[in-house]
mmCIF file of C-alpha atoms and ligand atoms in Angstrom:
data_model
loop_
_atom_site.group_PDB
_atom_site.id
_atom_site.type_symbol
_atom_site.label_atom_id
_atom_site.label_comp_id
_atom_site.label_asym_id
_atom_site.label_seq_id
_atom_site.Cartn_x
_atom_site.Cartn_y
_atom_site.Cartn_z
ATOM 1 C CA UNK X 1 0.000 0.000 0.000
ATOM 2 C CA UNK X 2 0.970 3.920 -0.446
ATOM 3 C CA UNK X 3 1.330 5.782 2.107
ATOM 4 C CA UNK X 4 1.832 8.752 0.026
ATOM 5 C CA UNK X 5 1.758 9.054 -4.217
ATOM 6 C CA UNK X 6 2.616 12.647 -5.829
ATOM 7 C CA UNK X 7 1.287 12.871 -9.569
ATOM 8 C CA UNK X 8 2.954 15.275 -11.386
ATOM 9 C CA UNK X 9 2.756 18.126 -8.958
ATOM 10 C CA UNK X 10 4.066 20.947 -9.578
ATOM 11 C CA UNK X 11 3.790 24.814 -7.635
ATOM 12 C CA UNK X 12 5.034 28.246 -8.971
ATOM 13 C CA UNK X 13 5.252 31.328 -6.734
ATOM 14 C CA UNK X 14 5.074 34.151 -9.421
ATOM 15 C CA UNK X 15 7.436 33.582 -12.176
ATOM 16 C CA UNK X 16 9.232 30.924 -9.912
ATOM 17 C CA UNK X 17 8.675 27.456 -10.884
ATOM 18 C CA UNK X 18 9.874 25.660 -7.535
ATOM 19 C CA UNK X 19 8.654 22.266 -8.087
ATOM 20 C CA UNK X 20 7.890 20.798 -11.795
ATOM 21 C CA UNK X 21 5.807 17.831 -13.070
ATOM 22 C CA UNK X 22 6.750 15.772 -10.184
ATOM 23 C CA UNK X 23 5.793 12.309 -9.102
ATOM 24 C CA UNK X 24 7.018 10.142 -6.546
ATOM 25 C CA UNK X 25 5.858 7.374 -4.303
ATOM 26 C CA UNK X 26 6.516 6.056 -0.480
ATOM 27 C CA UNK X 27 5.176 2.705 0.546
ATOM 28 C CA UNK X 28 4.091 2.170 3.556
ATOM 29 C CA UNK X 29 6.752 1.730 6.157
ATOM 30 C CA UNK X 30 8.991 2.893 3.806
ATOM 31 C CA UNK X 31 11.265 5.928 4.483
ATOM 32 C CA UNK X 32 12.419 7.878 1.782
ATOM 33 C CA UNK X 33 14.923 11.132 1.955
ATOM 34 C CA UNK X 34 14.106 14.028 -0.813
ATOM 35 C CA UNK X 35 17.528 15.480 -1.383
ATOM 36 C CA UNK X 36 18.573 18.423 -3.254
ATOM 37 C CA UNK X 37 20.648 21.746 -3.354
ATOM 38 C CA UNK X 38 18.661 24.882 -0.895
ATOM 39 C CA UNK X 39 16.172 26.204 -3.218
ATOM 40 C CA UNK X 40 15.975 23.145 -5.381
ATOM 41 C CA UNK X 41 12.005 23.137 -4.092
ATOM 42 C CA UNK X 42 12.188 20.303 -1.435
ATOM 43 C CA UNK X 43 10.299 22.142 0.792
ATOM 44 C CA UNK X 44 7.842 23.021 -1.091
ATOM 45 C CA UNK X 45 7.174 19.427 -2.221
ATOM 46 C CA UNK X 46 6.467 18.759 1.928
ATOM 47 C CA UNK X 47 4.042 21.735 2.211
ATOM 48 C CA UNK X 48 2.048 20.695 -0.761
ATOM 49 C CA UNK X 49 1.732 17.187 0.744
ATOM 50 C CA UNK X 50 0.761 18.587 4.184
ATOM 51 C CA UNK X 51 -1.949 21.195 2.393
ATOM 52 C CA UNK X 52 0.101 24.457 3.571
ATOM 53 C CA UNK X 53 0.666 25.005 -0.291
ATOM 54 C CA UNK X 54 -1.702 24.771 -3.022
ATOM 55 C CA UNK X 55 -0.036 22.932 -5.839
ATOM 56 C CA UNK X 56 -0.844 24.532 -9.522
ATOM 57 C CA UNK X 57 -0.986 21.180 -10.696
ATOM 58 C CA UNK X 58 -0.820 17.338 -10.187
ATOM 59 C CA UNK X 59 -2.515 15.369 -7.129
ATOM 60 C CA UNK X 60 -1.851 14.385 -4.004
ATOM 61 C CA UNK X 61 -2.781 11.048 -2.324
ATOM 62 C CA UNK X 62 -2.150 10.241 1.282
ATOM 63 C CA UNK X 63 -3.131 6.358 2.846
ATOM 64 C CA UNK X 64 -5.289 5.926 -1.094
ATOM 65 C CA UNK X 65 -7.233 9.199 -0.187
ATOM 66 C CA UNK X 66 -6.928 11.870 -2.957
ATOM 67 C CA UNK X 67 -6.430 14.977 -0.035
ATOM 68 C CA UNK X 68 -5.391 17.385 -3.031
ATOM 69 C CA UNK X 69 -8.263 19.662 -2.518
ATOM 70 C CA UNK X 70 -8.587 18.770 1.798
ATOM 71 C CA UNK X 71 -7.062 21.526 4.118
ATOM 72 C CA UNK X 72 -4.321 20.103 6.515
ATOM 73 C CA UNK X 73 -6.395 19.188 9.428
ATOM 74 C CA UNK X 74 -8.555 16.920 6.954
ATOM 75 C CA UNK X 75 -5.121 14.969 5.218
ATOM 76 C CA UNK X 76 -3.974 13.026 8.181
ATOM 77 C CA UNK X 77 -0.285 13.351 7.976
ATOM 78 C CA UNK X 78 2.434 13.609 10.651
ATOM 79 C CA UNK X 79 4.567 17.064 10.124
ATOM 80 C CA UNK X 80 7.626 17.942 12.199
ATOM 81 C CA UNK X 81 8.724 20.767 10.396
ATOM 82 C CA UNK X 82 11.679 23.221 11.455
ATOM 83 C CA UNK X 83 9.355 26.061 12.289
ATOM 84 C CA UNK X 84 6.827 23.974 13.740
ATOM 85 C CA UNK X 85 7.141 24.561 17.261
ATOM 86 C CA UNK X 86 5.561 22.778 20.128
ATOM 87 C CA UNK X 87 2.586 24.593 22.099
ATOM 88 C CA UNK X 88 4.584 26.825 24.741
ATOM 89 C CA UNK X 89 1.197 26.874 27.050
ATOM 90 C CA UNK X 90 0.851 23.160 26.977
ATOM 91 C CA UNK X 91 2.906 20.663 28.545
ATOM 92 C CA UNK X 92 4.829 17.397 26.842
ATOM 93 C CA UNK X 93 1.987 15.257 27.283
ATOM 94 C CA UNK X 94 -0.674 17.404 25.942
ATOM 95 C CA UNK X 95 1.737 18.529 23.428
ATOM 96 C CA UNK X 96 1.269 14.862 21.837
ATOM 97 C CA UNK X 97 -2.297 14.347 23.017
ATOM 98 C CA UNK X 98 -3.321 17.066 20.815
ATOM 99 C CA UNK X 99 -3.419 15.849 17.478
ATOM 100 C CA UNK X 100 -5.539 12.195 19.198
ATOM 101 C CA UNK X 101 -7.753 14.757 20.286
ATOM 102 C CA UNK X 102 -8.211 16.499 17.266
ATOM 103 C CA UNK X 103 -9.081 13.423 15.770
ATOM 104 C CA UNK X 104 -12.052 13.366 17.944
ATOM 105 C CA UNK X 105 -10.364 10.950 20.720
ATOM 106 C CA UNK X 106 -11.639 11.233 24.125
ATOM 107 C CA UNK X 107 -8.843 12.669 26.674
ATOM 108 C CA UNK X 108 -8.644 9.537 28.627
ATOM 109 C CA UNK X 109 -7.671 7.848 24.937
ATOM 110 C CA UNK X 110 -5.738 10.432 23.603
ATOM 111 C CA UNK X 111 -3.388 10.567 26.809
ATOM 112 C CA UNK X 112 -2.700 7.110 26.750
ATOM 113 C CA UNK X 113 -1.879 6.834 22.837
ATOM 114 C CA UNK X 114 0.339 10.006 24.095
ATOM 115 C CA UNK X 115 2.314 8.085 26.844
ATOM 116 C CA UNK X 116 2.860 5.304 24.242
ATOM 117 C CA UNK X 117 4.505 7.396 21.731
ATOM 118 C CA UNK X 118 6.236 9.486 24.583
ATOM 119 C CA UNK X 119 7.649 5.796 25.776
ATOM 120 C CA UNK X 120 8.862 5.037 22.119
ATOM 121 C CA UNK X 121 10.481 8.116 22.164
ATOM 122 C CA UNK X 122 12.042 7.425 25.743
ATOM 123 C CA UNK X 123 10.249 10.612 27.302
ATOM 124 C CA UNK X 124 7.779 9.139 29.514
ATOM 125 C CA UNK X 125 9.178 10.333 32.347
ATOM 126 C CA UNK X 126 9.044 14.300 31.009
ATOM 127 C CA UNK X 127 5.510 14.303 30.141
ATOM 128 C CA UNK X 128 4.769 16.962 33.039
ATOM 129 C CA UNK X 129 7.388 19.570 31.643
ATOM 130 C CA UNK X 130 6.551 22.463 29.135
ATOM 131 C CA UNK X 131 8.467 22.875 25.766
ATOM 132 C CA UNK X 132 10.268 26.042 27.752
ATOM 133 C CA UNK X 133 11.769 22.933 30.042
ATOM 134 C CA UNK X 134 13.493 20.542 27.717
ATOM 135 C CA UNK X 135 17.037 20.773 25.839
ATOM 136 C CA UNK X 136 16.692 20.993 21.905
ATOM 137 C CA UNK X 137 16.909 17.137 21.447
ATOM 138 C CA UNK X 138 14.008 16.422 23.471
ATOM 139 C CA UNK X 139 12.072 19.064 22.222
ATOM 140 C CA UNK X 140 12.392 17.486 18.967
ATOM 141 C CA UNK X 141 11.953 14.403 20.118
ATOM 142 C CA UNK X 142 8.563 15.465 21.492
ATOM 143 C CA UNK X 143 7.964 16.969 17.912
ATOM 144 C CA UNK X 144 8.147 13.455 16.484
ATOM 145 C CA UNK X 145 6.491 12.120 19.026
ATOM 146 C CA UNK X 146 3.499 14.267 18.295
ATOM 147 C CA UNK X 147 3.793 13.532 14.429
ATOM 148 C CA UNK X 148 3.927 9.880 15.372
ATOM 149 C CA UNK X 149 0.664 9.992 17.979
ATOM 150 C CA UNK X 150 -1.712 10.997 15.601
ATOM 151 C CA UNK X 151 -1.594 7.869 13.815
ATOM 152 C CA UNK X 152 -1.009 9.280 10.538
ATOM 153 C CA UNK X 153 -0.171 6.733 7.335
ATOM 154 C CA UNK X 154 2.263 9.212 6.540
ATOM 155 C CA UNK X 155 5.324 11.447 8.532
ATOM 156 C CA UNK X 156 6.463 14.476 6.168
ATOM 157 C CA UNK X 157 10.004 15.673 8.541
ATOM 158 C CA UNK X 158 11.622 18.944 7.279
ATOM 159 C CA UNK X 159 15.394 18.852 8.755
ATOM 160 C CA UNK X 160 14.358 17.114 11.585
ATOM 161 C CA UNK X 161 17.679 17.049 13.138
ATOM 162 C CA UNK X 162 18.575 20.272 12.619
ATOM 163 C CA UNK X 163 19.839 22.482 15.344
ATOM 164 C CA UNK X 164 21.220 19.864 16.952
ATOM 165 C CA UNK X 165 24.970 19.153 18.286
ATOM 166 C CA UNK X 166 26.546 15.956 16.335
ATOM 167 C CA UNK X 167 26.818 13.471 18.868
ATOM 168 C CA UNK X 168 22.997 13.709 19.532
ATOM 169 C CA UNK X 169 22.255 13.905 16.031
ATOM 170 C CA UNK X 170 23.985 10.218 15.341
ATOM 171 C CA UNK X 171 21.879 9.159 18.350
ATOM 172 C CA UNK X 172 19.016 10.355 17.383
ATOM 173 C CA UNK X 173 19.068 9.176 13.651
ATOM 174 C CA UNK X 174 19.542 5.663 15.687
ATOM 175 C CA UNK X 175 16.161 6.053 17.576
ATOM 176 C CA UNK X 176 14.701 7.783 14.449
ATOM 177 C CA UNK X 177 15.504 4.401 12.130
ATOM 178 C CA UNK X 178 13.977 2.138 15.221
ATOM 179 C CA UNK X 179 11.303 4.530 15.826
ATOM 180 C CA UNK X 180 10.077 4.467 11.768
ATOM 181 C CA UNK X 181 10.066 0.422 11.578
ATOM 182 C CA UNK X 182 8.090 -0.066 14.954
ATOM 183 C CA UNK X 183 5.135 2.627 13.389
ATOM 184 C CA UNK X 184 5.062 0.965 10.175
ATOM 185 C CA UNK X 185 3.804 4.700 9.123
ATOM 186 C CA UNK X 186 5.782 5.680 5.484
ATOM 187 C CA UNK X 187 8.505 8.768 5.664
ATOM 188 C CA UNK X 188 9.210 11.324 3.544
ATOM 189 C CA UNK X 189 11.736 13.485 5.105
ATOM 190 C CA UNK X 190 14.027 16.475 3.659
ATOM 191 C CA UNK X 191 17.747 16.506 4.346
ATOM 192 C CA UNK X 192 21.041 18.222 3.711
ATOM 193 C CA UNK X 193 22.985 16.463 5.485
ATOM 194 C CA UNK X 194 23.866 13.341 3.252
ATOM 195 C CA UNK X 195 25.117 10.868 5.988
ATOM 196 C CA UNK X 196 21.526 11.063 7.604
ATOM 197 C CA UNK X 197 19.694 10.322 4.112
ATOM 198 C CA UNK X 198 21.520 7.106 4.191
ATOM 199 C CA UNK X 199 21.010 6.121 7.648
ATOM 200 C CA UNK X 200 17.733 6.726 7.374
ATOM 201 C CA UNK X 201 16.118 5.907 4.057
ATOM 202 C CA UNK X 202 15.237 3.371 2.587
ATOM 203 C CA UNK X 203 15.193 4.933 -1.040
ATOM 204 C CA UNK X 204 16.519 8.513 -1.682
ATOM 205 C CA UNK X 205 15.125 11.234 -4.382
ATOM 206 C CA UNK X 206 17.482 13.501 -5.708
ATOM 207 C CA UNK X 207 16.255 16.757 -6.756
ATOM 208 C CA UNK X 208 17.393 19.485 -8.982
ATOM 209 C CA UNK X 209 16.032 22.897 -9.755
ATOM 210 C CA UNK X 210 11.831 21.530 -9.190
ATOM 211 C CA UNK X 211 12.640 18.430 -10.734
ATOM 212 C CA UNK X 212 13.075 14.746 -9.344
ATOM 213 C CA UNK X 213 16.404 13.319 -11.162
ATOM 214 C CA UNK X 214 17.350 10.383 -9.742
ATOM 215 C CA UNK X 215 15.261 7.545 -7.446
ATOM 216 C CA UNK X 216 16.661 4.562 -6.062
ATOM 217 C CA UNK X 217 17.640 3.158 -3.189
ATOM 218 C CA UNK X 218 19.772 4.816 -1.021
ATOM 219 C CA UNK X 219 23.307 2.841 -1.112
ATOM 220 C CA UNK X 220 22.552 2.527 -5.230
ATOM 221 C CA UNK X 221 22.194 6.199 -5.571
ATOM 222 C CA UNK X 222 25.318 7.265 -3.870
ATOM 223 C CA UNK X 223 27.559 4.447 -5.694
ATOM 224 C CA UNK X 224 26.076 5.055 -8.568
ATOM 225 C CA UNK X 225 24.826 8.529 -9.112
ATOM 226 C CA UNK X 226 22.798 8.489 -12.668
ATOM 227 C CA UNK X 227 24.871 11.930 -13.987
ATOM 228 C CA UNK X 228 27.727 13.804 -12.986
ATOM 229 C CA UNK X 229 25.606 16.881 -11.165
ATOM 230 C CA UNK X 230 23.954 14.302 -9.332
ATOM 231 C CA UNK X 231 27.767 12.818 -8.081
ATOM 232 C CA UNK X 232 29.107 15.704 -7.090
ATOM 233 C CA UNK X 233 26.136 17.170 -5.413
ATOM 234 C CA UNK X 234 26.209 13.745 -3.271
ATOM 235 C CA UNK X 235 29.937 14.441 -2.489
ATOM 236 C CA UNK X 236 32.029 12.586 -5.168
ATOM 237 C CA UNK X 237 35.036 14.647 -5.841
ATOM 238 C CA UNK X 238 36.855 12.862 -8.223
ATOM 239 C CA UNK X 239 34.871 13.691 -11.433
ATOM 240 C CA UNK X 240 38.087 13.853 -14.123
ATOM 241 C CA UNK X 241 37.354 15.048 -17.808
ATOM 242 C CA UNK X 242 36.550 12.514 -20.443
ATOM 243 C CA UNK X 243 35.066 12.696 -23.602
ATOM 244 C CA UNK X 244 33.116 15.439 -24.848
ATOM 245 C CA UNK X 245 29.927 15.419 -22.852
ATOM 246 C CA UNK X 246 31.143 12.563 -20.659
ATOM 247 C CA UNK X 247 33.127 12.376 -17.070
ATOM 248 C CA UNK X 248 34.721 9.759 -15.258
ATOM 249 C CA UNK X 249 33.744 9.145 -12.062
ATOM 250 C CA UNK X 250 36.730 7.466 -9.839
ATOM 251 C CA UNK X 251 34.955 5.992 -6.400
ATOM 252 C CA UNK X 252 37.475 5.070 -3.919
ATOM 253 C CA UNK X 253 37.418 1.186 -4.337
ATOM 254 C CA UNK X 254 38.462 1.977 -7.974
ATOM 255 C CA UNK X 255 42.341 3.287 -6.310
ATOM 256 C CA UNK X 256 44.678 0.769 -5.571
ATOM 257 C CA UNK X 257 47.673 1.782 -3.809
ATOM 258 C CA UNK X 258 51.143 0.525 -3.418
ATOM 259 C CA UNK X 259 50.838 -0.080 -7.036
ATOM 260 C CA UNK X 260 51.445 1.175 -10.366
ATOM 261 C CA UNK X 261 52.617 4.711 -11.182
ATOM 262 C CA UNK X 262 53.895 6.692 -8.906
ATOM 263 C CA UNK X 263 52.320 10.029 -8.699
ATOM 264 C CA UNK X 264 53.014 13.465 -7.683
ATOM 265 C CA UNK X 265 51.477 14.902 -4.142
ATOM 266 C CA UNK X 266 50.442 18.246 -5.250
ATOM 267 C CA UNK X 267 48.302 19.046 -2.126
ATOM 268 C CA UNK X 268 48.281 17.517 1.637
ATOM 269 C CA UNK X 269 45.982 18.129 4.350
ATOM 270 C CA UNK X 270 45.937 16.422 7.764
ATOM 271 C CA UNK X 271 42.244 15.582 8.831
ATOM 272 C CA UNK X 272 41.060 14.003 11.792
ATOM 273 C CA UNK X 273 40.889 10.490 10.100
ATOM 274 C CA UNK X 274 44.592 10.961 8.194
ATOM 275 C CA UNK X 275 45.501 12.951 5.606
ATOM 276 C CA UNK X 276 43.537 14.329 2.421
ATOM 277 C CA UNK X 277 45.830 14.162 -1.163
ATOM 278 C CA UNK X 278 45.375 15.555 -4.660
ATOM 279 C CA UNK X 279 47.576 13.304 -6.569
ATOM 280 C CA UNK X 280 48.111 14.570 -10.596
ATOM 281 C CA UNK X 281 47.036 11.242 -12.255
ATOM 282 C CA UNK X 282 47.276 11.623 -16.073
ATOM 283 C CA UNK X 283 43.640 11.606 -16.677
ATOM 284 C CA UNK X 284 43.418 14.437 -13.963
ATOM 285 C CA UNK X 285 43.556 15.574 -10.261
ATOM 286 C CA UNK X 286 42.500 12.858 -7.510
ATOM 287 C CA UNK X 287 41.651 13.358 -4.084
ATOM 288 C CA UNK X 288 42.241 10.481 -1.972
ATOM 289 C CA UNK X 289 41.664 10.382 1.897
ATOM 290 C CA UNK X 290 44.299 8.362 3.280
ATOM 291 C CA UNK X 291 44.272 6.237 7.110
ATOM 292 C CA UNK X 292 47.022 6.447 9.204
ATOM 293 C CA UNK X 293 48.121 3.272 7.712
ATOM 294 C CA UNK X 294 47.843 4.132 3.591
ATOM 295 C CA UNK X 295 49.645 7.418 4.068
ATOM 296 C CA UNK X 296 52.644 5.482 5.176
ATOM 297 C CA UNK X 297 52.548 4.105 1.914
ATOM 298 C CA UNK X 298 53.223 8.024 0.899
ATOM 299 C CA UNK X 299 57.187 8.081 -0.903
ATOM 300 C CA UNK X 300 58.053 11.641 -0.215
ATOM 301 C CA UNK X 301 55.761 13.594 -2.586
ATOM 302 C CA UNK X 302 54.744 10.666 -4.580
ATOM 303 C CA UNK X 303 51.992 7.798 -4.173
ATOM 304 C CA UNK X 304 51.844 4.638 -6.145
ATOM 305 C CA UNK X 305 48.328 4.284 -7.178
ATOM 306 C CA UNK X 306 46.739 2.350 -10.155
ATOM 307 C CA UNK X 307 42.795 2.816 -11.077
ATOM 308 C CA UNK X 308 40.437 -0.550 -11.632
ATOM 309 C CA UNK X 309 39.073 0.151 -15.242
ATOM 310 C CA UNK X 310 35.900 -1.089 -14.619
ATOM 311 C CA UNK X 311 35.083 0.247 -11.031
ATOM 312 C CA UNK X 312 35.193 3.855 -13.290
ATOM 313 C CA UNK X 313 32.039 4.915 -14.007
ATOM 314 C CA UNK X 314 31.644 7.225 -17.018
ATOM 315 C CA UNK X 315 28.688 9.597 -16.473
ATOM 316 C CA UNK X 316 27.066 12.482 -18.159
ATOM 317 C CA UNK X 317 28.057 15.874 -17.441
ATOM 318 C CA UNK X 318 25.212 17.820 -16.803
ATOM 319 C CA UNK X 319 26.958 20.491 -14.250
HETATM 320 N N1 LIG S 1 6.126 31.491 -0.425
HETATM 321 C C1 LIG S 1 7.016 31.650 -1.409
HETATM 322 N N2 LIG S 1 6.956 32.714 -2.234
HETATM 323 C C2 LIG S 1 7.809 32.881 -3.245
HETATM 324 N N3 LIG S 1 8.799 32.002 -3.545
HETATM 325 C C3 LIG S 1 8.915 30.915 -2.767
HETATM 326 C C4 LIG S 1 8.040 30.689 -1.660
HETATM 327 N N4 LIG S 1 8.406 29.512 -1.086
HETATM 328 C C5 LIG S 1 9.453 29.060 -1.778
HETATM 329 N N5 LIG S 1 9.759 29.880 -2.804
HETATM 330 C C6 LIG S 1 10.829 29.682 -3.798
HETATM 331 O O1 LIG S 1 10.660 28.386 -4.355
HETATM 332 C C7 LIG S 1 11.920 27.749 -4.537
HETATM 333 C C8 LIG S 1 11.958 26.445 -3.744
HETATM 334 O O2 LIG S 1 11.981 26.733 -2.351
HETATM 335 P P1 LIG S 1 11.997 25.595 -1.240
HETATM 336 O O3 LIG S 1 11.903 26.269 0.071
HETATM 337 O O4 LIG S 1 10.983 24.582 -1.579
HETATM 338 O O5 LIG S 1 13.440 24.995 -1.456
HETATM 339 P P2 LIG S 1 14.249 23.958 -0.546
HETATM 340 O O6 LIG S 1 14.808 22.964 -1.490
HETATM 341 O O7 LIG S 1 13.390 23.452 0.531
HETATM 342 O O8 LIG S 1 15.392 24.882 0.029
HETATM 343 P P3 LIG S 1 16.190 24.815 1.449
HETATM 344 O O9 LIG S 1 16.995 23.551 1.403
HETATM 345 O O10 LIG S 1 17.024 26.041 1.400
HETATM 346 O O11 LIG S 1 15.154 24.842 2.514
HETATM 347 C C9 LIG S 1 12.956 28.770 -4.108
HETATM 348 O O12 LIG S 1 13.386 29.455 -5.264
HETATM 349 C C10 LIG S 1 12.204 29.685 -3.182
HETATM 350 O O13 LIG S 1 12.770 30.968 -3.172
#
């Protein structure tokens, strides 16, 4: 079953067009990151779904139910947007009663599907506090609680994670992946931050100037991004020239070193996992991140590297 199918949606604000002819699906249970550059229309895609934006064309069906023309409170869907804040006046629990009760649920009912999501979130014991109270990870964890309580077939997240210090956002993502497969609800969430996409989705949409232009899932898309843009904007650096049109795409289990030529070190960085090169191959520059271990294999400015001709992947450039 869908929890959510787009049909060539699409929304202009004036003479912007910030999301074209789109169409995408999420299963149920299924989690799936919309990526793309800021302004690339992301964004926009979630507020259609959710009803805060009125697409100019295409259709919009949450759980089966066509909700294109239903205003939020009638689509059923789970937001936790950035700017959605929690109610200041009411506390954690009544926070993530609210949208049970909106639904019509009795308070009795609505608290206890509340305590159940707060447990799931492992903030039963804060449901007394107010938003003003918490630290920024439980307050979004209370966000996504809320989302989660109502029940909804579908959870739209904007940057969920945002605003938050790394070491909470790796734990997080942790309880976020656990969280997702208990509900069973499908996930469409919007992220920068590449690393998260992959722990978290199941399938990843890449997105370019209003369009969708690449789907698949998640570990397919990164190793093998369907055109050059789509690479680089996913992190691949080493893009080197080809022929006209074309680019070769060098992933790092296509360098073997220790062997072959040797090349020259033109730049050296030390990072916190080793050291970053840019070797001059003959096709062009390489960046290489090197352990500990690999840059010992460095022979004063040189490094013997050969490339695997068939791990390269010759793309399109489209940049
Ligand atoms: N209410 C609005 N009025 C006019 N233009 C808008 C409005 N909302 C968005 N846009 C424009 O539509 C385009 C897509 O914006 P959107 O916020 O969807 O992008 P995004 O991919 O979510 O970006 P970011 O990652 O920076 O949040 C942008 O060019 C933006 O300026």
């Amino acid at each position: 079953m869908n929890a959510l199918q787009l049909t060539g949606l699409s929304k202009r604000f004036g003479a912007v067009t910030a999301v074209q002819d789109l169409s995408l699906k999420v299963a149920a249970g299924e989690t799936v990151a919309l990526l793309g550059p800021s302004g690339c229309g992301k964004s926009t895609v979630l507020r259609c779904v959710a009803g805060l934006e009125r697409p100019n064309a295409g259709r919009v069906e949450v759980g089966q139910r066509d909700v294109t023309e239903l205003p939020p409170e009638a689509r059923h869907v789970g937001l936790v947007f950035q700017d959605y804040a929690l109610f200041p006046h009411l506390n954690v629990l009544s926070n993530v009663a609210y949208g049970p009760r909106m639904r019509g649920k009795t308070r009795a009912h609505a608290e206890a599907q509340a305590r159940q999501t707060l447990a799931l979130v492992g903030l039963e014991t804060l449901e007394g506090r107010r938003p003003a109270q918490l630290s920024g990870g439980q307050a979004q964890r209370v966000a996504l609680a809320r989302a989660v309580a109502t029940g909804s077939p579908l959870l739209l997240l904007d940057e969920p994670l945002s605003n938050l210090d790394e070491q909470l956002r790796a734990r997080l993502r942790a309880d976020l992946r656990a969280l997702f497969a208990r509900v069973g609800a499908g996930v469409l969430i919007v992220t920068h931050d590449q690393r998260e996409a992959l722990a978290l989705a199941h399938r990843v949409a890449v997105m370019r100037a209003g369009r969708l232009i690449q789907v698949g899932g998640a570990q397919e898309v990164f190793a093998q991004p369907a055109t050059a843009w789509v690479a680089a904007f996913l992190g691949h650096t080493n893009l080197l020239p080809a022929s006209s049109g074309e680019v070769l795409l060098v992933p790092e289990n296509a360098v073997r070193l220790g062997e072959g030529e040797a090349l020259p070190v033109v730049t050296r960085q030390t990072t916190g996992a080793g050291l970053e090169v840019t070797v001059r191959h003959p096709l062009g520059p390489l960046t290489l991140h090197l352990s500990p271990r690999e840059a010992a294999q460095l022979e004063g400015d040189t490094l013997r590297l050969s490339l695997t001709p068939p791990r390269l992947l010759p793309l399109p450039d489209d940049r």
